[in-house]
Amino acid sequence: MRNAIRNMQYAGAQREALCVKRNASFWVPIAAIVVLGIVALALAQVVFGNTVALVGLGVVLAALLVKYPEVCLLLFLAAGIFKAELVTFTHINSDLTVILGGILILGIVVRILSHGIRSVIPPRRLLVPFGLLAAIMVLSALSSPESIYGREKALRFATLTGLAAFAPFAVVNSEAKLRRLLLAVIGLGLLMVVLGRATGEGLSAFGSTHIATGRIIGLGLISLLYFLLRKTPNPQPLVPSWLQRLLLLATGLVLGFGFLHSGSRGTLVAILASLAFVGLLSIGLRKGRRWALAGALLLAGLLVGVTLLAPHAVDMMNRRISYTFSGPLAVTAQARVDMASAALDMFREHPLTGTGVGGFDLVLGYGDAARGVYPHNIFLEVGAELGLAGLAATVLLIGFGLWTAVRELQRARAAPQIRAAMVVLAIATYFLANAMFSGDLNDNRLLFAALGLCAALPRIGQGGPHPNPRPPGGGGG
């Protein structure tokens, strides 16, 4: 009997120590990255122009990103919104997206060395349709070398967008890493709100467009809902639970203000459609229904709070929406409709092969600029340029990703697994809906990364290995 009591006490102490250790091991790296990043920026300002010092700081930051590749993944995916500012500041001539991609690959190599090659090989349901789509694009570019935009598009899709699709499966392989990724998203969204500036079109941060700004801040809102609906780890959380909730709500108000102030109509439609889809699906599957309802109430509460505290942000979004039907933006909306009609006509005329990668730009006669014109709809773009084969590969890729997330939500039993499946599915449908309004294939790199997250969900649900120490005094009683 004494042995049994001693074993129970030891097991309880082990669980408590393990919980505190996990909580600390999750927050300490985030705090270290934030502190070192601030120190690095301060030192860079002091020693601006000193190449040796800047290189040294770059090496330190690169080492941190290799250590935490899920944070590097976010910076790689979002590089387009801040690289122009950093290039001006650091005088780096190379493409920052390529640099961050190289660091991300290095982090994946480190994972291969520690866990084996099988740990980074994605499932065939993701690999096959993506490989087929990339092959079609490359062959199309080789068969029509006169398209500058087409060659650039095919190359970037096969390399950078491919890395975006497969890296999440390799580096986001546990719930702790998913949480760290979501926290980094929230942090980036806050920076965009705090450092952004108001323009005639809406809030713009780091010199990026208001659309890109709204897209990242909207992703931050989805990520924040995950933490608002998550129970505080017990026992002995580093921060009291009531203070955590208060800080999260304050963060939600800041992100909500930035999201509405961005004036991005497409991202507003995308986030509402995404959360509505996940909520209805959760109710239908009887998984996370309480969280779906709480999330809807929280979102409505944040909207009311932003309306009361910053009504000019709501006015900006309302003005942008009203201009869609009558006003300056009505011309833009009509141009989008004309592009969609042109893409449909091209698909009808060339249903099997399409007009070739980059062909939409050539057919419309825009001069084949390095940054070509596209229909602002991922399915119309692929159908017009790559025909039925490319369209089928795209539908399979997106369908398999969403199917994996829905299946994991249906199978999930524990609360962390349900929350992880809900947030990943919300992110994937958010970027899918957004891809129906803006960007070309490579601009929608975040969509393909979300599909990679969907493929990683089974591994995230399994979690990492849990230590099972042998208690003293044997196991008998």
mmCIF file of N, CA, C and O in Angstrom, residues 24-40 60-61 64 67-68 180:
data_model
loop_
_atom_site.group_PDB
_atom_site.id
_atom_site.type_symbol
_atom_site.label_atom_id
_atom_site.label_comp_id
_atom_site.label_asym_id
_atom_site.label_seq_id
_atom_site.Cartn_x
_atom_site.Cartn_y
_atom_site.Cartn_z
ATOM 1 N N ALA A 24 7.251 26.383 -19.844
ATOM 2 C CA ALA A 24 8.438 27.232 -19.897
ATOM 3 C C ALA A 24 9.195 27.040 -21.203
ATOM 4 O O ALA A 24 9.653 27.994 -21.821
ATOM 5 N N SER A 25 9.336 25.775 -21.647
ATOM 6 C CA SER A 25 10.084 25.511 -22.865
ATOM 7 C C SER A 25 9.394 26.090 -24.089
ATOM 8 O O SER A 25 10.023 26.320 -25.112
ATOM 9 N N PHE A 26 8.098 26.362 -23.976
ATOM 10 C CA PHE A 26 7.378 26.976 -25.098
ATOM 11 C C PHE A 26 7.580 28.484 -25.124
ATOM 12 O O PHE A 26 7.804 29.080 -26.164
ATOM 13 N N TRP A 27 7.516 29.130 -23.941
ATOM 14 C CA TRP A 27 7.572 30.587 -23.906
ATOM 15 C C TRP A 27 8.996 31.125 -23.954
ATOM 16 O O TRP A 27 9.234 32.185 -24.544
ATOM 17 N N VAL A 28 9.953 30.420 -23.362
ATOM 18 C CA VAL A 28 11.322 30.939 -23.308
ATOM 19 C C VAL A 28 11.917 31.162 -24.698
ATOM 20 O O VAL A 28 12.499 32.218 -24.958
ATOM 21 N N PRO A 29 11.807 30.210 -25.660
ATOM 22 C CA PRO A 29 12.354 30.486 -26.995
ATOM 23 C C PRO A 29 11.707 31.688 -27.668
ATOM 24 O O PRO A 29 12.386 32.464 -28.345
ATOM 25 N N ILE A 30 10.388 31.866 -27.490
ATOM 26 C CA ILE A 30 9.718 33.019 -28.080
ATOM 27 C C ILE A 30 10.283 34.309 -27.492
ATOM 28 O O ILE A 30 10.593 35.264 -28.217
ATOM 29 N N ALA A 31 10.429 34.349 -26.165
ATOM 30 C CA ALA A 31 10.976 35.542 -25.532
ATOM 31 C C ALA A 31 12.411 35.796 -25.997
ATOM 32 O O ALA A 31 12.803 36.941 -26.223
ATOM 33 N N ALA A 32 13.179 34.718 -26.145
ATOM 34 C CA ALA A 32 14.568 34.877 -26.600
ATOM 35 C C ALA A 32 14.627 35.461 -28.007
ATOM 36 O O ALA A 32 15.439 36.347 -28.294
ATOM 37 N N ILE A 33 13.760 34.978 -28.892
ATOM 38 C CA ILE A 33 13.747 35.492 -30.263
ATOM 39 C C ILE A 33 13.362 36.969 -30.280
ATOM 40 O O ILE A 33 13.978 37.790 -30.973
ATOM 41 N N VAL A 34 12.358 37.337 -29.490
ATOM 42 C CA VAL A 34 11.915 38.734 -29.454
ATOM 43 C C VAL A 34 13.024 39.630 -28.923
ATOM 44 O O VAL A 34 13.357 40.670 -29.513
ATOM 45 N N VAL A 35 13.641 39.234 -27.800
ATOM 46 C CA VAL A 35 14.692 40.056 -27.196
ATOM 47 C C VAL A 35 15.888 40.179 -28.129
ATOM 48 O O VAL A 35 16.410 41.284 -28.359
ATOM 49 N N LEU A 36 16.332 39.062 -28.672
ATOM 50 C CA LEU A 36 17.481 39.107 -29.575
ATOM 51 C C LEU A 36 17.171 39.902 -30.835
ATOM 52 O O LEU A 36 18.042 40.585 -31.374
ATOM 53 N N GLY A 37 15.921 39.797 -31.313
ATOM 54 C CA GLY A 37 15.555 40.579 -32.491
ATOM 55 C C GLY A 37 15.617 42.071 -32.219
ATOM 56 O O GLY A 37 16.138 42.846 -33.028
ATOM 57 N N ILE A 38 15.120 42.497 -31.040
ATOM 58 C CA ILE A 38 15.177 43.915 -30.673
ATOM 59 C C ILE A 38 16.617 44.370 -30.513
ATOM 60 O O ILE A 38 17.019 45.445 -30.990
ATOM 61 N N VAL A 39 17.417 43.548 -29.843
ATOM 62 C CA VAL A 39 18.831 43.894 -29.675
ATOM 63 C C VAL A 39 19.535 43.987 -31.023
ATOM 64 O O VAL A 39 20.341 44.888 -31.275
ATOM 65 N N ALA A 40 19.202 43.039 -31.925
ATOM 66 C CA ALA A 40 19.833 43.046 -33.237
ATOM 67 C C ALA A 40 19.492 44.313 -34.009
ATOM 68 O O ALA A 40 20.356 44.931 -34.645
ATOM 69 N N VAL A 60 23.719 35.261 -36.279
ATOM 70 C CA VAL A 60 23.016 34.940 -35.036
ATOM 71 C C VAL A 60 21.528 34.723 -35.291
ATOM 72 O O VAL A 60 20.926 33.748 -34.833
ATOM 73 N N LEU A 61 20.933 35.648 -36.048
ATOM 74 C CA LEU A 61 19.511 35.514 -36.342
ATOM 75 C C LEU A 61 19.233 34.288 -37.199
ATOM 76 O O LEU A 61 18.229 33.592 -37.007
ATOM 77 N N LEU A 64 19.151 31.288 -34.991
ATOM 78 C CA LEU A 64 17.887 31.185 -34.272
ATOM 79 C C LEU A 64 16.783 30.645 -35.171
ATOM 80 O O LEU A 64 15.953 29.837 -34.741
ATOM 81 N N LYS A 67 17.149 27.027 -35.573
ATOM 82 C CA LYS A 67 16.712 26.353 -34.351
ATOM 83 C C LYS A 67 15.194 26.262 -34.286
ATOM 84 O O LYS A 67 14.638 25.270 -33.828
ATOM 85 N N TYR A 68 14.510 27.315 -34.757
ATOM 86 C CA TYR A 68 13.041 27.355 -34.740
ATOM 87 C C TYR A 68 12.537 27.572 -36.164
ATOM 88 O O TYR A 68 12.114 28.681 -36.524
ATOM 89 N N ARG A 180 3.676 27.834 -31.659
ATOM 90 C CA ARG A 180 4.748 28.810 -31.860
ATOM 91 C C ARG A 180 4.575 29.531 -33.189
ATOM 92 O O ARG A 180 4.804 30.743 -33.285
#
